[in-house]
PDB file of C-alpha atoms in Angstrom:
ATOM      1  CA  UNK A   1       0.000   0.000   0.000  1.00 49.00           C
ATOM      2  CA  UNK A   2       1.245   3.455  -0.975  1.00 48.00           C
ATOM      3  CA  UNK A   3       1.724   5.874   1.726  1.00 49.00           C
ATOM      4  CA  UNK A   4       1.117   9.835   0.880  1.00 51.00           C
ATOM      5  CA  UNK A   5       3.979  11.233   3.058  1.00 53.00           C
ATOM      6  CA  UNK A   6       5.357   8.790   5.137  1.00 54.00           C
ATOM      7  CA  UNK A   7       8.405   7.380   4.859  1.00 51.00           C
ATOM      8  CA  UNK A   8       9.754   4.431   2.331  1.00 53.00           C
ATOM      9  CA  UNK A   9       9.977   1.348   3.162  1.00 50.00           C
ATOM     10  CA  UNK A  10      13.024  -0.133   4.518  1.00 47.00           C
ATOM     11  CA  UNK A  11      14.411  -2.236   1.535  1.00 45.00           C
ATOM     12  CA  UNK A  12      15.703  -6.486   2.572  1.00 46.00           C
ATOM     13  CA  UNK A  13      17.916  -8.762   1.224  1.00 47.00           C
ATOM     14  CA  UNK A  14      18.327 -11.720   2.261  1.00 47.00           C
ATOM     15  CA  UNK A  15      22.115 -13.380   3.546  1.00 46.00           C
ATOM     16  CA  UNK A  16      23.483 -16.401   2.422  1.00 49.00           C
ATOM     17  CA  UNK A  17      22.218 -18.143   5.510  1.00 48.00           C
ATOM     18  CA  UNK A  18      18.500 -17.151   5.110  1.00 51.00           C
ATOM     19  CA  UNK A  19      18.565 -14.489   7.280  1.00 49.00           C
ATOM     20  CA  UNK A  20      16.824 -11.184   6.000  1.00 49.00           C
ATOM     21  CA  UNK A  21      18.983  -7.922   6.703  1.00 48.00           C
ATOM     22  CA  UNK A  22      18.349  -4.626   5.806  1.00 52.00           C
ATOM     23  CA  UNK A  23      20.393  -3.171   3.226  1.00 51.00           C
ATOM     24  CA  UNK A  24      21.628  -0.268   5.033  1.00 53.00           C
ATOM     25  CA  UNK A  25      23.118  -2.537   7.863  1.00 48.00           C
ATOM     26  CA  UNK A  26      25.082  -4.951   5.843  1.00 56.00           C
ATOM     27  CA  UNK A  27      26.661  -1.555   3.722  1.00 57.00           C
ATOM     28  CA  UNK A  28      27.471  -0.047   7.254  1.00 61.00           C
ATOM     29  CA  UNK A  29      29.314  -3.829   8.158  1.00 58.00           C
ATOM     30  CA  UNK A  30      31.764  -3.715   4.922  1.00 56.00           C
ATOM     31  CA  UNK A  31      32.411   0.208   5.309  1.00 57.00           C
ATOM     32  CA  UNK A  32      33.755  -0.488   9.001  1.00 57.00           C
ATOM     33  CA  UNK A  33      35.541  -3.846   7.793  1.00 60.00           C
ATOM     34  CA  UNK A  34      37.384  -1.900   5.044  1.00 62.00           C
ATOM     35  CA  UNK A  35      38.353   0.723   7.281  1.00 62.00           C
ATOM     36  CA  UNK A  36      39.666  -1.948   9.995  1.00 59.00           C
ATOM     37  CA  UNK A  37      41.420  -3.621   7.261  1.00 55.00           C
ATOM     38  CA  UNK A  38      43.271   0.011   6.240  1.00 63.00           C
ATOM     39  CA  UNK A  39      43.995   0.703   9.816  1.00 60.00           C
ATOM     40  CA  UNK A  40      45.771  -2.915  10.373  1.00 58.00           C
ATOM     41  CA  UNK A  41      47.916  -2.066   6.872  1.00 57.00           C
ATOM     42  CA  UNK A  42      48.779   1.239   8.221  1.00 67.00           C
ATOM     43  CA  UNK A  43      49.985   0.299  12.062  1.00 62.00           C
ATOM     44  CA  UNK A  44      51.617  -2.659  10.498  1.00 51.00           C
ATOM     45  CA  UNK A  45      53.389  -0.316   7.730  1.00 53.00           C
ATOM     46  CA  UNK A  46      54.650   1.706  10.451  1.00 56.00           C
ATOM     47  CA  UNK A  47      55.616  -1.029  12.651  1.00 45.00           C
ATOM     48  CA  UNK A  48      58.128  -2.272   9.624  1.00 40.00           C
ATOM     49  CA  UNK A  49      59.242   0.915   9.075  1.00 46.00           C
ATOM     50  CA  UNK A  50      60.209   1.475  12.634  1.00 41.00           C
ATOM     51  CA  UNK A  51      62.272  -1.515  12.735  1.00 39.00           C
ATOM     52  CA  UNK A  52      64.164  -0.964   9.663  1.00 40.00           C
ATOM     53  CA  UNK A  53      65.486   2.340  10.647  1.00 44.00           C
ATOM     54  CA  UNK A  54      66.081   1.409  14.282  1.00 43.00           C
ATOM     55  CA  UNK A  55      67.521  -1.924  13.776  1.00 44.00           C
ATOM     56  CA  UNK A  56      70.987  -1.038  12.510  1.00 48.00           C
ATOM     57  CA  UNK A  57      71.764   1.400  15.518  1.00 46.00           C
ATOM     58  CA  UNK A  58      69.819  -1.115  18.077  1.00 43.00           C
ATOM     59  CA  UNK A  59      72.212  -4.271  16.604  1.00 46.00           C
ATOM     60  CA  UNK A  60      75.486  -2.639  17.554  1.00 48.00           C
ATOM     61  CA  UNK A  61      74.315  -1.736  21.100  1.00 41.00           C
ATOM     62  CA  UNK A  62      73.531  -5.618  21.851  1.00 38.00           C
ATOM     63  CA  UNK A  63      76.743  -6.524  20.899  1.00 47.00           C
ATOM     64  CA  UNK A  64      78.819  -7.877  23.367  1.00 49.00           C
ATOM     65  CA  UNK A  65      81.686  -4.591  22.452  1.00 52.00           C
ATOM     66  CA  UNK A  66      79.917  -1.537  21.473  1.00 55.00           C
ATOM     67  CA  UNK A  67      81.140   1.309  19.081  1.00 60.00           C
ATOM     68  CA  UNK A  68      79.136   4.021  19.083  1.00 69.00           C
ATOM     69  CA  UNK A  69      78.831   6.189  16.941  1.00 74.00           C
ATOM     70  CA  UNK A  70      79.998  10.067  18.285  1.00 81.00           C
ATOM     71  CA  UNK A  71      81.154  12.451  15.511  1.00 86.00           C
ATOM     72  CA  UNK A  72      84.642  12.852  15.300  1.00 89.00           C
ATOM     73  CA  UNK A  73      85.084  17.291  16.206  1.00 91.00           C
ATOM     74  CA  UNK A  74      87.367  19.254  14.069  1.00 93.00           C
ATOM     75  CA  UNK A  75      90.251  19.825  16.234  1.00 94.00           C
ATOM     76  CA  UNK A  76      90.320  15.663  16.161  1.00 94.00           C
ATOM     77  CA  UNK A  77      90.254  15.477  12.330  1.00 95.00           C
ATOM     78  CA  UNK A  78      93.183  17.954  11.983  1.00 96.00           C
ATOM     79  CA  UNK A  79      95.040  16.088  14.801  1.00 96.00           C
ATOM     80  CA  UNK A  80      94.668  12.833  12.617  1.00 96.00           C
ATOM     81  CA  UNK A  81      95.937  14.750   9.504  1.00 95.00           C
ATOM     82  CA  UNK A  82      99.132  15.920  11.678  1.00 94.00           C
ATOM     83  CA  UNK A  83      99.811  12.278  12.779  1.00 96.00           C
ATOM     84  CA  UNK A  84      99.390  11.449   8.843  1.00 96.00           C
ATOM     85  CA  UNK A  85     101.845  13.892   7.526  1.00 92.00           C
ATOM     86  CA  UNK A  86     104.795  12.566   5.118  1.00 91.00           C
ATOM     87  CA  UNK A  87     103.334   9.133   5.156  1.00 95.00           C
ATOM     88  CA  UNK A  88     102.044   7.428   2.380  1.00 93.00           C
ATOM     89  CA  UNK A  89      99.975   4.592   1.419  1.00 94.00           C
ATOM     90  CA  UNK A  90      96.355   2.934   2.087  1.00 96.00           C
ATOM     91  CA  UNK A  91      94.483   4.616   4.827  1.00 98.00           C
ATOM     92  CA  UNK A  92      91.307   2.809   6.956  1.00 98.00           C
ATOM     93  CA  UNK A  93      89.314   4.178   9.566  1.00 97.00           C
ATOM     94  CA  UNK A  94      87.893   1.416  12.170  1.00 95.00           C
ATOM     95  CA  UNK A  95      84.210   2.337  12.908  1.00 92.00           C
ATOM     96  CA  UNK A  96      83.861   5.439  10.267  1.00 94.00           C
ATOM     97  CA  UNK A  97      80.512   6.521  11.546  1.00 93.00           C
ATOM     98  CA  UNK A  98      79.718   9.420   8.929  1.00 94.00           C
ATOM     99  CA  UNK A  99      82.748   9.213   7.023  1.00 96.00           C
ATOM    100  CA  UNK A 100      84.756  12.502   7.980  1.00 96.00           C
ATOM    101  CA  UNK A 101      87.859  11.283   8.842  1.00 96.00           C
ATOM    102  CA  UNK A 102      88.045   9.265   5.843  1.00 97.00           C
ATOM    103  CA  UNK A 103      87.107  12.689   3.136  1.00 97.00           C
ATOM    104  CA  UNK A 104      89.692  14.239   5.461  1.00 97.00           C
ATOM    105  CA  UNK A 105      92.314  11.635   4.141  1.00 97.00           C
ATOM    106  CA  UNK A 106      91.447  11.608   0.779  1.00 97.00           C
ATOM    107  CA  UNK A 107      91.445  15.362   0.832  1.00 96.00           C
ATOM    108  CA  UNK A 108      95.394  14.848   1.786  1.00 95.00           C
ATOM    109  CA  UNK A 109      96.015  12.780  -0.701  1.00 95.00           C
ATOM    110  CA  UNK A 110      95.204   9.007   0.914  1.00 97.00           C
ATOM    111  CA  UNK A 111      93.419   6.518  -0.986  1.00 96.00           C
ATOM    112  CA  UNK A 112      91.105   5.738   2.292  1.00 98.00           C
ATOM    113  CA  UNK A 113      88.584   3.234   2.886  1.00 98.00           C
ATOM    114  CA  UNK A 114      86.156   3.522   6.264  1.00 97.00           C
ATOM    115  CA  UNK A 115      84.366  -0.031   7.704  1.00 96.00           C
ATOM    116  CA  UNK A 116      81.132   0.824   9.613  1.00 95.00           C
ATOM    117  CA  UNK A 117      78.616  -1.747  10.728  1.00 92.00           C
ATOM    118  CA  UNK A 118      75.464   0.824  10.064  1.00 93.00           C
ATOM    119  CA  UNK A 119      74.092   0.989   7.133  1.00 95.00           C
ATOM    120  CA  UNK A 120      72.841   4.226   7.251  1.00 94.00           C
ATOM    121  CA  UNK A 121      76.251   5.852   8.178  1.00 95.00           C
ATOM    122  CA  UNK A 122      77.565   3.463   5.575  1.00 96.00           C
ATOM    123  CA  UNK A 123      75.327   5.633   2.682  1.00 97.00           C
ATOM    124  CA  UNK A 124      75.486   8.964   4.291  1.00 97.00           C
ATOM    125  CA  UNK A 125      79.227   8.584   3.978  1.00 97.00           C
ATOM    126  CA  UNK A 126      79.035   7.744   0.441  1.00 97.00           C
ATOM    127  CA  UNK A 127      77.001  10.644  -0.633  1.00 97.00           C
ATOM    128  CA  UNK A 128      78.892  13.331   1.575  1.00 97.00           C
ATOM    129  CA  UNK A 129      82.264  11.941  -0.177  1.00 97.00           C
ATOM    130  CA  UNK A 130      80.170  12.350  -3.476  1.00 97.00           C
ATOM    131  CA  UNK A 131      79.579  16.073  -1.858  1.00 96.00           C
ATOM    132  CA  UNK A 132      83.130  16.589  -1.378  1.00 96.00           C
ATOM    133  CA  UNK A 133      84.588  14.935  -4.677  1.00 97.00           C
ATOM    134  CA  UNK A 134      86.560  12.407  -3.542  1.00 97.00           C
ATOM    135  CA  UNK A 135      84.431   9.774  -3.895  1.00 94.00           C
ATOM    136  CA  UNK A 136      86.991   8.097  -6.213  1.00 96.00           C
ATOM    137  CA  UNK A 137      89.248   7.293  -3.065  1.00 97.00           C
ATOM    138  CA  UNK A 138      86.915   7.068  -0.765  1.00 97.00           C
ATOM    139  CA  UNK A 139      85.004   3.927  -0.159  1.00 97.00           C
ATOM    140  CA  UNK A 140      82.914   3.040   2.887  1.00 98.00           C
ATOM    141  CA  UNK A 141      81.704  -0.837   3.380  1.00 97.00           C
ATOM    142  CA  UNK A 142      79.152  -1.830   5.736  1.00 96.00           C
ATOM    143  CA  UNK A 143      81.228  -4.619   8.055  1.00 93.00           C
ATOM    144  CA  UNK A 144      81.989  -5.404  11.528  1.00 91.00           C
ATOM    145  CA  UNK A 145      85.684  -4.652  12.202  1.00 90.00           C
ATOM    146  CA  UNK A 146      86.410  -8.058  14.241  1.00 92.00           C
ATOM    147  CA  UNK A 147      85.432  -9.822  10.417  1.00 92.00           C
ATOM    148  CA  UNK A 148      88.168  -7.619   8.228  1.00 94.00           C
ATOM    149  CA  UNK A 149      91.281  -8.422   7.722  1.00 95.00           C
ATOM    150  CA  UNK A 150      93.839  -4.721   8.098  1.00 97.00           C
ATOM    151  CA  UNK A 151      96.858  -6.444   6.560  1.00 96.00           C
ATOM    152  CA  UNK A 152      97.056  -4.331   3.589  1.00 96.00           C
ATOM    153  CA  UNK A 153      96.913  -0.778   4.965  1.00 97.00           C
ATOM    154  CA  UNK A 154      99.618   1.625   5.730  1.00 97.00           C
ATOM    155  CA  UNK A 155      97.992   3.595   8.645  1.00 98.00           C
ATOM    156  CA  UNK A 156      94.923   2.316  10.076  1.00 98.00           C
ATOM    157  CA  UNK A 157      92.776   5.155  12.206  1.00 97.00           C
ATOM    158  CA  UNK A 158      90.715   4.040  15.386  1.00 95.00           C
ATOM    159  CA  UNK A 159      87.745   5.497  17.556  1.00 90.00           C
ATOM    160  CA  UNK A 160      87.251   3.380  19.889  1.00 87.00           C
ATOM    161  CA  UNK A 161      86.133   2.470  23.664  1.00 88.00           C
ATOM    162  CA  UNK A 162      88.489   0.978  26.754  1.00 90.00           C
ATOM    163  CA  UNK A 163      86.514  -2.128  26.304  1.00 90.00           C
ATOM    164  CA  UNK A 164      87.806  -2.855  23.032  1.00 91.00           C
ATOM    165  CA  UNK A 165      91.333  -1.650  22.800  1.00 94.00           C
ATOM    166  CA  UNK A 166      93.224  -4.631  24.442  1.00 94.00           C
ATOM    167  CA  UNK A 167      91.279  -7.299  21.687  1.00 94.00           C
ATOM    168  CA  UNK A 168      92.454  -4.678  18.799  1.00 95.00           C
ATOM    169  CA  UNK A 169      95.697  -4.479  20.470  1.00 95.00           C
ATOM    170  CA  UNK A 170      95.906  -8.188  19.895  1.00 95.00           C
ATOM    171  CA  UNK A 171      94.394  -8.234  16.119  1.00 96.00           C
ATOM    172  CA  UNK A 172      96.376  -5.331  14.279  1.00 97.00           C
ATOM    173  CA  UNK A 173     100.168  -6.960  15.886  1.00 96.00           C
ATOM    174  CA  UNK A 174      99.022  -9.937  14.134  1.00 96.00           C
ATOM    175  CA  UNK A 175      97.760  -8.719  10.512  1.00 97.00           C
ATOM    176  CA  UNK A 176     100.209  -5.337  10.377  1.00 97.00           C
ATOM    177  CA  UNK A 177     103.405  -5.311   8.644  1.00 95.00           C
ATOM    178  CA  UNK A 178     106.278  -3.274  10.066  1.00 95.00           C
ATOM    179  CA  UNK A 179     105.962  -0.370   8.123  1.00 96.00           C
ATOM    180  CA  UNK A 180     102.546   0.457   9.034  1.00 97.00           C
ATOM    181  CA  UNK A 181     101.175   3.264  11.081  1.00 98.00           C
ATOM    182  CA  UNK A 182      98.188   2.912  13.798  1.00 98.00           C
ATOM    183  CA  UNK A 183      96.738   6.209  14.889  1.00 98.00           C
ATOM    184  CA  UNK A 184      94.330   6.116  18.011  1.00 97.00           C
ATOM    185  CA  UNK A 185      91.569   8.869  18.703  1.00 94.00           C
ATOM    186  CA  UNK A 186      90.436   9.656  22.126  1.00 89.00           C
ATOM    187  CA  UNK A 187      91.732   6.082  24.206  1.00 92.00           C
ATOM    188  CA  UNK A 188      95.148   5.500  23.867  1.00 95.00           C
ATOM    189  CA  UNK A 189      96.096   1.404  23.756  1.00 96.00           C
ATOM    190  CA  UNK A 190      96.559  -0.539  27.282  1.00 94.00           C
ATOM    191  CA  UNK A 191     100.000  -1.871  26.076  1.00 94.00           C
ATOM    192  CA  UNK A 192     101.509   0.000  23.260  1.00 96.00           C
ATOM    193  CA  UNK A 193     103.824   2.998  23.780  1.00 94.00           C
ATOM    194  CA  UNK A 194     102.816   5.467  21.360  1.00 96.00           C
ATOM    195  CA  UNK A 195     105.702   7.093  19.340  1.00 95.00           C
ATOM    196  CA  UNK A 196     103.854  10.541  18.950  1.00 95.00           C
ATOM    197  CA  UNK A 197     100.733  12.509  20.959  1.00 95.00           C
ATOM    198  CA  UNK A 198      99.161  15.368  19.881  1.00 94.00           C
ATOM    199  CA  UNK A 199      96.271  17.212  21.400  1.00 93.00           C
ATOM    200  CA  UNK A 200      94.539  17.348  24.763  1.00 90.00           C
ATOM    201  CA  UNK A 201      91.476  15.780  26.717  1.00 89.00           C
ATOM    202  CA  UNK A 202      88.796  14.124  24.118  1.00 88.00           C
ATOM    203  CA  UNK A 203      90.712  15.483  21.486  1.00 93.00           C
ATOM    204  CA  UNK A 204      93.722  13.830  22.172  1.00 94.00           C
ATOM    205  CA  UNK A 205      95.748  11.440  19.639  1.00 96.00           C
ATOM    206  CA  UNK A 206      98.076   8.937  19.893  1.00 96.00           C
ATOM    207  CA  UNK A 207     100.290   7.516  16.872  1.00 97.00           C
ATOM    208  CA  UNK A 208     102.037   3.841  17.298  1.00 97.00           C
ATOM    209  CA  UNK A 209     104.550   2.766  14.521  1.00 97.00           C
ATOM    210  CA  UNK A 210     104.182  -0.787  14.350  1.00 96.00           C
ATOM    211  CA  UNK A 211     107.671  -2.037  13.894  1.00 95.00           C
ATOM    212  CA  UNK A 212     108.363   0.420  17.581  1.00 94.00           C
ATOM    213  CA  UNK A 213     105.840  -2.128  18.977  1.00 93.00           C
ATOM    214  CA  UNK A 214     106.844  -4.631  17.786  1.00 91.00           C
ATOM    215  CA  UNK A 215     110.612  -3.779  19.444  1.00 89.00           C
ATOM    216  CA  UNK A 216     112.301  -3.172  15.967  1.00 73.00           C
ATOM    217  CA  UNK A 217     112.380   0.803  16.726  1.00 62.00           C
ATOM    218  CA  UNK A 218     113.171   3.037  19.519  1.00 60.00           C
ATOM    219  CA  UNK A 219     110.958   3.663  22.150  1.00 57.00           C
ATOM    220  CA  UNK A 220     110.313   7.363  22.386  1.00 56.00           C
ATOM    221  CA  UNK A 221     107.160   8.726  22.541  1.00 54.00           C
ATOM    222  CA  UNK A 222     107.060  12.230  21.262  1.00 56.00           C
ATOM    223  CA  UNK A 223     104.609  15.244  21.533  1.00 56.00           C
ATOM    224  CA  UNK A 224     104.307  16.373  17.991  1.00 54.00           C
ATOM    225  CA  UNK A 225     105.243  19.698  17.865  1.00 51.00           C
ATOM    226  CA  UNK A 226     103.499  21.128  14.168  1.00 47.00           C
ATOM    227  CA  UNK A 227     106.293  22.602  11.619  1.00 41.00           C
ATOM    228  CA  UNK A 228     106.268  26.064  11.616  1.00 39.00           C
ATOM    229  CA  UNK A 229     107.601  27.965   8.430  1.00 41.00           C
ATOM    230  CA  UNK A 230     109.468  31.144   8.403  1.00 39.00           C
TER     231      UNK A 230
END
């Protein structure tokens, strides 16, 4: 029966299981599923996302040895370049975070590679030596130190921690040859008696001559005292 003004009739279908719903319900019930689906793909998105980027600066911290990762300062990069002057040959940097001290040495001439167990470091590194130009000789590889072999540089560089410095210790007498330099930022070595020191506090460096470990040298270490030219 028709109605004049009163309202239409509320249309039915019927469900796969007999039941009669009304139309406007069941359109309501896949609305909210589709939203709970989005909201599941979005929270889980994230989730993924979150891990990714925190993952390779939460790995290091588990390990057993950690390296962190504190940007080297400018007074510490030119006392590097001091303990580098007249020598020659490969350069590495142990731990090479963002990658300054290695443009440094391939501003100076070094063909210099850094090892840094982030990734993300690992690619900032590589752009900012794009940045700077050098990018031809300098290369930065994502590894874990304790898994390279140093036996082919000339002058290896080293931030590292108290912790770690008696294992290193160990590790570079065996793979160095004589003729190759070790230069240590901020922690001297437990054992080693360093042949030169520049700088003070945090800034402080330490340079070991292998073959003066090693007792094929003379034992005198030696506050580096910058040429000055007239």
């Amino acid at each position: 029966m028709e109605g004049g003004g009163g309202a239409p009739p509320e249309v039915l279908e019927e469900s796969h299981s007999g039941c009669v719903l009304p139309t406007s319900l069941g359109t309501n019930s896949l609305k909210k599923s589709s939203w709970g689906f989005l909201f599941t793909g979005i929270i889980g998105g994230t989730l993924v996302a979150v891990y990714a980027v925190a993952t390779p600066f939460l790995m290091p911290a588990l390990r057993k040895i950690c390296l962190p990762f504190v940007p080297a300062t400018t007074k510490q990069i030119e006392n590097v370049v001091k303990m580098l002057h007249c020598r020659r040959g490969s350069l590495v940097d142990i731990g090479s975070g963002d990658g300054r001290i290695v443009i440094a040495a391939a501003k100076a001439g070094f063909t210099a590679v850094g090892y840094e167990l982030n990734p993300w470091l690992v690619w900032y590194s590589r752009y900012r030596a794009w940045q700077e130009g050098v990018h031809g000789s300098a290369k930065f590889y994502i590894s874990d130190l304790w898994k390279v072999t140093f036996s082919q540089y000339s002058n290896v560089i080293i931030f590292g921690v108290p912790q770690m410095m008696p294992q290193l210790e160990e590790k570079l007498m065996l793979e160095l040859k004589d003729d190759a330099r070790v230069i240590a930022c901020r922690f001297p070595f437990p054992r080693w008696t360093p042949d030169h020191i520049t700088g003070e506090g945090m800034d402080a460096v330490w340079a070991y001559d292998v073959s003066t470990v090693r007792g094929k040298g003379p034992r005198r270490p030696v506050r580096f005292q910058p040429v000055i030219q007239m």
